[in-house]
Coordinates of C-alpha atoms and ligand atoms in Angstrom, one line a residue:
M1 CA 32.1 51.4 18.2
T2 CA 32.4 47.7 17.1
V3 CA 29.1 46.3 16.0
R4 CA 28.7 42.8 17.4
V5 CA 26.8 40.7 14.9
G6 CA 25.0 37.4 15.6
V7 CA 24.5 35.2 12.5
I8 CA 21.5 32.8 12.0
G9 CA 22.3 30.3 9.3
A10 CA 25.9 29.2 8.7
G11 CA 25.4 27.7 5.2
M12 CA 27.0 28.9 2.0
I13 CA 26.1 32.6 2.1
G14 CA 26.2 32.8 5.9
Q15 CA 29.8 31.6 5.9
D16 CA 30.7 34.0 3.1
H17 CA 29.2 37.0 5.0
I18 CA 31.0 35.9 8.2
R19 CA 34.3 36.0 6.3
R20 CA 33.3 39.4 4.9
L21 CA 32.4 40.8 8.3
T22 CA 35.6 39.5 10.0
E23 CA 38.2 39.9 7.2
V24 CA 36.9 42.7 4.9
V25 CA 34.7 45.1 6.8
T26 CA 36.1 47.2 9.6
G27 CA 34.0 48.1 12.7
A28 CA 32.3 44.7 13.0
A29 CA 32.9 41.4 14.9
V30 CA 30.9 38.2 14.7
T31 CA 30.2 37.2 18.3
A32 CA 27.6 34.4 17.9
V33 CA 26.5 31.8 15.3
T34 CA 23.6 29.5 15.2
D35 CA 22.4 26.8 12.7
L36 CA 20.0 23.9 12.7
D37 CA 23.1 21.9 12.1
Q38 CA 24.8 22.5 15.5
T39 CA 28.0 20.8 14.4
R40 CA 28.3 23.2 11.5
A41 CA 27.5 26.2 13.8
A42 CA 30.2 25.1 16.2
E43 CA 32.8 24.7 13.5
V44 CA 32.0 28.1 11.8
A45 CA 31.8 29.9 15.2
A46 CA 35.2 28.5 16.3
R47 CA 36.9 29.8 13.1
V48 CA 36.1 33.4 14.2
G49 CA 36.2 33.1 18.0
A50 CA 32.4 33.4 18.3
M51 CA 29.9 31.5 20.5
A52 CA 27.7 28.8 19.0
L53 CA 24.2 29.1 20.3
P54 CA 21.4 26.6 20.0
T55 CA 18.6 28.7 18.6
G56 CA 18.0 32.0 16.7
A57 CA 15.9 33.3 19.6
E58 CA 18.8 32.8 22.1
L59 CA 21.2 34.4 19.7
T60 CA 19.0 37.4 19.1
N61 CA 18.5 38.0 22.8
S62 CA 22.1 37.6 23.8
P63 CA 23.6 40.6 25.4
D64 CA 26.7 40.0 23.3
V65 CA 24.8 40.6 20.0
D66 CA 24.1 44.2 18.9
A67 CA 22.7 43.3 15.4
V68 CA 21.4 40.2 13.7
L69 CA 22.3 38.7 10.3
V70 CA 19.7 36.3 8.9
T71 CA 21.1 33.9 6.3
S72 CA 18.9 30.8 7.0
W73 CA 16.4 29.3 4.5
G74 CA 13.8 31.8 3.1
P75 CA 10.7 30.3 4.9
T76 CA 12.4 30.9 8.3
H77 CA 13.4 34.5 7.7
A78 CA 10.1 36.1 9.0
E79 CA 10.4 34.5 12.4
H80 CA 14.0 35.6 12.9
V81 CA 13.4 39.2 11.7
L82 CA 10.3 39.5 13.9
N83 CA 12.4 38.3 16.9
A84 CA 15.1 40.9 16.2
L85 CA 12.4 43.6 16.0
A86 CA 10.9 42.5 19.3
A87 CA 14.4 42.8 20.8
G88 CA 14.8 46.3 19.2
K89 CA 17.9 45.2 17.3
P90 CA 19.0 46.1 13.7
V91 CA 18.6 43.1 11.4
F92 CA 20.1 42.4 8.0
C93 CA 18.0 39.7 6.3
E94 CA 19.2 38.0 3.1
K95 CA 16.5 37.9 0.4
P96 CA 13.7 37.1 0.6
L97 CA 12.5 39.2 3.6
A98 CA 9.7 36.7 3.9
T99 CA 8.1 34.2 1.5
T100 CA 4.5 35.6 1.9
A101 CA 3.1 39.1 1.6
E102 CA 1.3 38.5 4.9
D103 CA 4.6 37.8 6.8
C104 CA 6.2 40.9 5.1
M105 CA 3.2 43.0 6.4
R106 CA 3.7 41.7 9.9
I107 CA 7.4 42.8 9.7
L108 CA 6.4 46.2 8.4
E109 CA 3.9 46.7 11.3
A110 CA 6.5 45.6 13.9
E111 CA 9.1 47.9 12.4
R112 CA 6.7 50.8 12.2
A113 CA 5.9 50.4 15.9
H114 CA 9.5 51.5 16.5
G115 CA 9.0 54.6 14.4
R116 CA 12.4 54.0 12.7
R117 CA 14.0 51.6 10.4
L118 CA 15.8 48.5 11.8
V119 CA 15.6 46.1 8.9
Q120 CA 17.8 45.9 5.7
V121 CA 17.2 43.3 3.0
G122 CA 20.1 41.7 1.1
F123 CA 19.5 43.1 -2.4
M124 CA 23.2 43.6 -3.1
R125 CA 22.9 44.8 -6.7
R126 CA 22.1 48.3 -5.4
F127 CA 25.7 48.3 -4.2
D128 CA 27.3 47.2 -7.5
A129 CA 29.4 50.0 -9.1
G130 CA 27.9 49.4 -12.6
Y131 CA 24.3 49.6 -11.4
R132 CA 25.1 52.7 -9.3
Q133 CA 26.6 54.5 -12.4
M134 CA 23.5 53.5 -14.4
K135 CA 21.3 55.0 -11.8
Q136 CA 23.3 58.3 -11.8
V137 CA 23.0 58.5 -15.6
I138 CA 19.2 57.9 -15.6
A139 CA 18.6 60.3 -12.7
S140 CA 20.7 63.0 -14.5
G141 CA 18.1 63.1 -17.3
A142 CA 20.8 62.7 -19.9
L143 CA 18.8 59.9 -21.6
G144 CA 15.4 61.7 -21.3
A145 CA 12.6 59.6 -19.8
P146 CA 13.3 55.9 -19.6
L147 CA 11.1 53.9 -22.0
M148 CA 12.3 50.3 -22.0
V149 CA 14.7 48.0 -20.0
H150 CA 16.1 44.8 -21.5
C151 CA 17.6 42.4 -19.0
A152 CA 19.0 38.9 -18.8
H153 CA 19.8 36.8 -15.7
R154 CA 21.7 33.6 -16.6
N155 CA 23.1 30.9 -14.3
P156 CA 25.2 28.0 -15.7
D157 CA 23.0 25.4 -14.1
V158 CA 20.8 24.8 -11.0
P159 CA 20.2 21.7 -8.8
E160 CA 17.1 19.4 -9.1
S161 CA 15.6 21.1 -6.1
Y162 CA 15.2 24.4 -8.1
T163 CA 11.5 24.8 -9.1
S164 CA 9.9 26.9 -11.9
A165 CA 8.5 29.3 -9.3
M166 CA 12.1 30.0 -8.1
A167 CA 12.9 31.6 -11.4
A168 CA 10.9 34.6 -10.0
Q169 CA 11.2 34.1 -6.3
D170 CA 14.9 33.3 -6.1
T171 CA 16.4 34.6 -9.3
A172 CA 14.4 37.4 -11.0
V173 CA 13.8 38.9 -7.5
H174 CA 17.2 40.7 -7.9
E175 CA 16.1 42.5 -11.1
I176 CA 12.7 43.2 -9.6
D177 CA 14.4 45.1 -6.7
V178 CA 17.2 46.7 -8.6
L179 CA 14.9 48.0 -11.4
R180 CA 12.4 49.6 -9.0
W181 CA 15.4 51.4 -7.5
L182 CA 17.1 52.2 -10.8
L183 CA 14.0 53.7 -12.3
D184 CA 12.6 55.1 -9.1
D185 CA 9.3 53.7 -10.3
E186 CA 6.9 50.9 -9.2
I187 CA 6.1 47.7 -11.0
V188 CA 2.4 47.3 -11.5
S189 CA 2.0 44.2 -13.6
A190 CA 3.8 41.0 -14.5
Q191 CA 3.6 38.4 -17.2
V192 CA 5.7 35.3 -17.7
I193 CA 5.9 33.4 -20.9
T194 CA 7.9 30.3 -21.7
P195 CA 9.8 29.6 -24.9
R196 CA 10.9 26.1 -26.0
A197 CA 12.6 24.6 -23.0
T198 CA 16.3 23.8 -23.0
S199 CA 17.2 20.1 -23.0
H200 CA 19.9 20.9 -20.3
R201 CA 17.4 20.9 -17.4
F202 CA 15.6 18.7 -15.0
E203 CA 12.3 17.6 -16.5
H204 CA 10.0 19.4 -14.1
L205 CA 11.6 22.9 -14.7
K206 CA 10.4 25.5 -17.1
D207 CA 13.6 27.1 -18.3
P208 CA 14.1 29.6 -19.8
Q209 CA 11.4 32.0 -18.9
I210 CA 10.7 35.5 -20.3
M211 CA 9.3 37.9 -17.8
L212 CA 7.5 41.1 -18.8
F213 CA 6.9 43.9 -16.3
E214 CA 5.2 47.3 -16.6
T215 CA 5.9 50.2 -14.3
A216 CA 3.5 52.9 -13.0
S217 CA 4.9 55.4 -15.5
G218 CA 4.6 53.0 -18.4
V219 CA 8.2 51.7 -18.7
R220 CA 8.3 48.2 -20.2
I221 CA 10.8 45.7 -18.9
D222 CA 11.7 42.4 -20.5
L223 CA 13.8 39.9 -18.5
E224 CA 15.2 36.6 -19.7
V225 CA 15.7 34.2 -16.8
F226 CA 17.8 31.2 -18.1
V227 CA 19.2 29.2 -15.2
N228 CA 20.8 26.3 -17.2
C229 CA 22.5 28.4 -19.9
Q230 CA 25.7 26.3 -19.5
Y231 CA 28.2 28.9 -20.5
G232 CA 28.5 30.9 -17.2
Y233 CA 26.9 33.5 -14.9
D234 CA 25.8 36.4 -17.0
I235 CA 23.9 39.5 -16.0
Q236 CA 22.8 42.0 -18.6
C237 CA 20.8 45.2 -18.3
E238 CA 20.2 48.0 -20.8
T239 CA 17.9 51.0 -20.2
V240 CA 16.7 52.8 -23.3
G241 CA 15.5 56.4 -22.9
E242 CA 14.1 59.0 -25.3
K243 CA 17.6 60.3 -26.2
G244 CA 20.0 57.4 -25.6
L245 CA 20.7 54.3 -23.6
T246 CA 22.8 53.1 -20.7
R247 CA 24.1 49.5 -20.4
L248 CA 25.6 47.6 -17.4
P249 CA 29.3 46.9 -18.1
D250 CA 30.5 43.3 -18.1
P251 CA 32.9 42.6 -15.2
A252 CA 36.5 43.5 -16.1
T253 CA 38.6 40.4 -16.9
V254 CA 41.9 40.4 -18.7
A255 CA 41.8 39.8 -22.5
I256 CA 43.8 36.8 -23.6
R257 CA 45.1 36.3 -27.2
T258 CA 46.4 32.9 -28.0
A259 CA 46.0 30.3 -30.8
R260 CA 44.6 33.0 -33.0
R261 CA 41.8 33.8 -30.6
H262 CA 41.0 36.8 -28.4
T263 CA 39.0 35.9 -25.3
T264 CA 37.8 37.3 -22.0
A265 CA 36.4 35.0 -19.2
V266 CA 32.7 34.8 -18.2
M267 CA 32.2 34.5 -14.5
D268 CA 31.2 31.2 -12.8
D269 CA 28.6 32.4 -10.4
W270 CA 26.9 35.2 -8.5
K271 CA 29.5 35.0 -5.7
A272 CA 32.3 36.0 -8.0
R273 CA 30.2 38.5 -10.0
F274 CA 28.9 40.5 -7.0
T275 CA 31.8 40.1 -4.5
D276 CA 32.5 43.9 -4.6
A277 CA 28.8 44.7 -4.3
F278 CA 28.5 42.4 -1.2
D279 CA 31.6 44.0 0.4
T280 CA 30.2 47.5 -0.1
E281 CA 26.7 46.4 1.1
F282 CA 28.2 45.2 4.4
R283 CA 30.6 48.2 4.8
E284 CA 27.7 50.6 4.4
W285 CA 25.4 48.5 6.7
V286 CA 28.0 48.4 9.5
A287 CA 28.8 52.1 9.1
A288 CA 25.2 53.1 9.2
I289 CA 24.1 51.0 12.2
G290 CA 27.4 51.7 14.0
T291 CA 26.7 55.4 13.7
D292 CA 23.0 55.9 14.5
G293 CA 21.6 52.4 14.5
E294 CA 19.5 52.9 11.4
P295 CA 20.2 51.2 8.1
T296 CA 20.1 53.1 4.8
G297 CA 20.0 50.2 2.3
P298 CA 17.0 48.3 0.9
S299 CA 14.1 48.5 3.4
A300 CA 11.5 46.1 4.7
W301 CA 9.1 47.9 2.3
D302 CA 11.4 46.9 -0.6
G303 CA 11.4 43.4 0.7
Y304 CA 7.5 43.5 0.8
A305 CA 7.4 45.0 -2.7
A306 CA 9.7 42.3 -4.1
T307 CA 7.5 39.5 -2.6
V308 CA 4.2 40.8 -4.0
I309 CA 5.8 41.4 -7.4
T310 CA 7.3 37.9 -7.5
D311 CA 3.9 36.5 -6.4
A312 CA 2.3 38.2 -9.4
A313 CA 5.0 36.6 -11.7
V314 CA 4.4 33.2 -10.3
R315 CA 0.6 33.5 -10.7
S316 CA 1.2 34.5 -14.3
L317 CA 3.5 31.5 -14.9
E318 CA 0.8 29.2 -13.4
S319 CA -1.9 30.7 -15.5
D320 CA -0.3 30.3 -18.9
G321 CA 1.1 33.7 -19.2
A322 CA -1.8 35.9 -18.1
V323 CA -1.0 39.5 -17.3
V324 CA -1.3 39.8 -13.5
T325 CA -1.8 43.1 -11.7
V326 CA 0.5 43.6 -8.7
D327 CA -1.5 43.9 -5.5
M328 CA 0.5 46.3 -3.5
K329 CA -0.7 48.2 -0.4
P330 CA -0.1 52.0 -0.1
R331 CA 3.4 52.8 1.0
P332 CA 3.7 54.0 4.6
T333 CA 5.5 57.4 5.5
L334 CA 8.4 55.5 7.2
Y335 CA 9.4 54.3 3.7
G336 CA 8.9 57.5 1.8
G337 CA 5.1 57.1 1.1
T338 CA 2.0 58.9 2.3
A339 CA 0.0 56.1 4.0
Ligands
NAD401 P1 22.3 27.1 2.6 O1 21.3 25.9 2.5 O2 23.7 26.9 2.1 O3 22.4 27.6 4.1 C1 21.3 27.9 4.9 C2 21.7 27.4 6.3 O4 20.7 27.9 7.2 C3 21.9 25.9 6.5 O5 23.1 25.6 7.1 C4 20.7 25.5 7.4 O6 21.0 24.4 8.3 C5 20.5 26.8 8.2 N1 19.1 27.1 8.7 C6 18.0 26.9 8.0 N2 17.0 27.3 8.8 C7 17.5 27.7 10.0 C8 17.0 28.2 11.2 N3 15.6 28.4 11.4 N4 17.8 28.5 12.2 C9 19.1 28.3 12.1 N5 19.7 27.8 10.9 C10 18.9 27.5 9.9 O7 21.6 28.3 1.8 P2 22.3 29.6 1.2 O8 22.5 29.4 -0.2 O9 23.4 30.0 2.1 O10 21.0 30.6 1.3 C11 20.6 31.2 2.5 C12 19.7 32.4 2.1 O11 20.5 33.4 1.4 C13 18.5 32.2 1.3 O12 17.4 33.0 1.7 C14 18.9 32.6 -0.1 O13 17.9 33.1 -0.9 C15 19.9 33.7 0.2 N6 20.9 33.9 -0.9 C16 21.1 35.2 -1.4 C17 22.0 35.3 -2.4 C18 22.2 36.7 -3.0 O14 22.7 36.8 -4.1 N7 21.9 37.8 -2.3 C19 22.7 34.2 -2.9 C20 22.5 33.0 -2.4 C21 21.6 32.8 -1.3
ISE402 C1 20.6 32.8 -5.9 O1 19.8 32.5 -4.8 C2 20.9 34.2 -5.9 O2 20.5 35.0 -5.1 C3 21.8 34.6 -7.1 O3 22.2 36.0 -7.0 C4 21.0 34.4 -8.3 O4 21.8 34.7 -9.4 C5 20.6 32.9 -8.4 O5 19.9 32.7 -9.6 C6 19.8 32.5 -7.2 O6 19.5 31.1 -7.3

């Protein structure tokens, strides 16, 4: 069966995912596109032979759309996900699931009313080959119990519109999700401290930031978020256990020797670094919903958890580095919990 996907939001990542769904993944077709910018929607839709529709609601309710992909701005996600749930259609939502814990809860309640999963959140690192290998190593017990995780998330630069809170909400949110999954553990507290600020930033921005998280079992995580590091896009992750450690590999790029130097390239951005992960993420999503309609990737619960943990980190940043307890509700049975 071909899964007919309608896309809400034809900006940077929306266009990239449309290309992926039409050129990389088999078993899917993009049949409808909408964007606040209707000219953009029409251009993008025409490239792939899809309809351009005026609103997200019309797209979701179209009989030519089996599943919805939400790639609009974060504050609009909740409305589109709730519409898809009301229509009983699977929905893939780029991160964040919603920008408030309350909206995430509304989504969880709407999904639970169906008694099955329909929502997947776009945390693509779970589909990255390196993180998947690290997870296998940790789960095998070869390292003993994990004790500490050291991470860095560096972007070369960010626009003036990027705020200090976005370091948690937009950037660290990827580590927050992938570490909960990697360790199979929950984050219970967050603290954010700020070293001397780089001069390569807009004045309003606190950059870099050091984020410290603690999990329910006592693992300590330190994460450097440095979004104006200048030199490239660089993602580091090392988990130290009782008997050894496992480290995320750097992406493979050819070595160059010239002028008495031996070099390898550093990636430019997240698009290049996680291309394969995004491809796998969509292959698995299309295969899952094309088979039994139920996604198997990061759930609405994971989206909720990421939002409440980033909220705690932002509160810490805004209260001069206080340790903030994560206020998470009990996990419902639909998502592997007992509530
Ligand atoms: P963008 O600004 O390039 O594109 C967003 C598009 O959505 C714009 O064209 C805008 O007009 C449209 N839009 C906004 N609200 C809409 C609405 N209610 N209905 C229809 N169209 C609407 O932004 P982007 O960089 O593509 O980011 C989009 C989302 O993807 C964000 O939530 C962002 O956090 C997420 N994202 C995820 C990753 C990742 O690594 N997984 C990377 C980048 C962006
Ligand atoms: C961006 O929105 C992403 O999601 C990227 O993966 C991340 O590296 C970047 O910092 C964010 O701004």
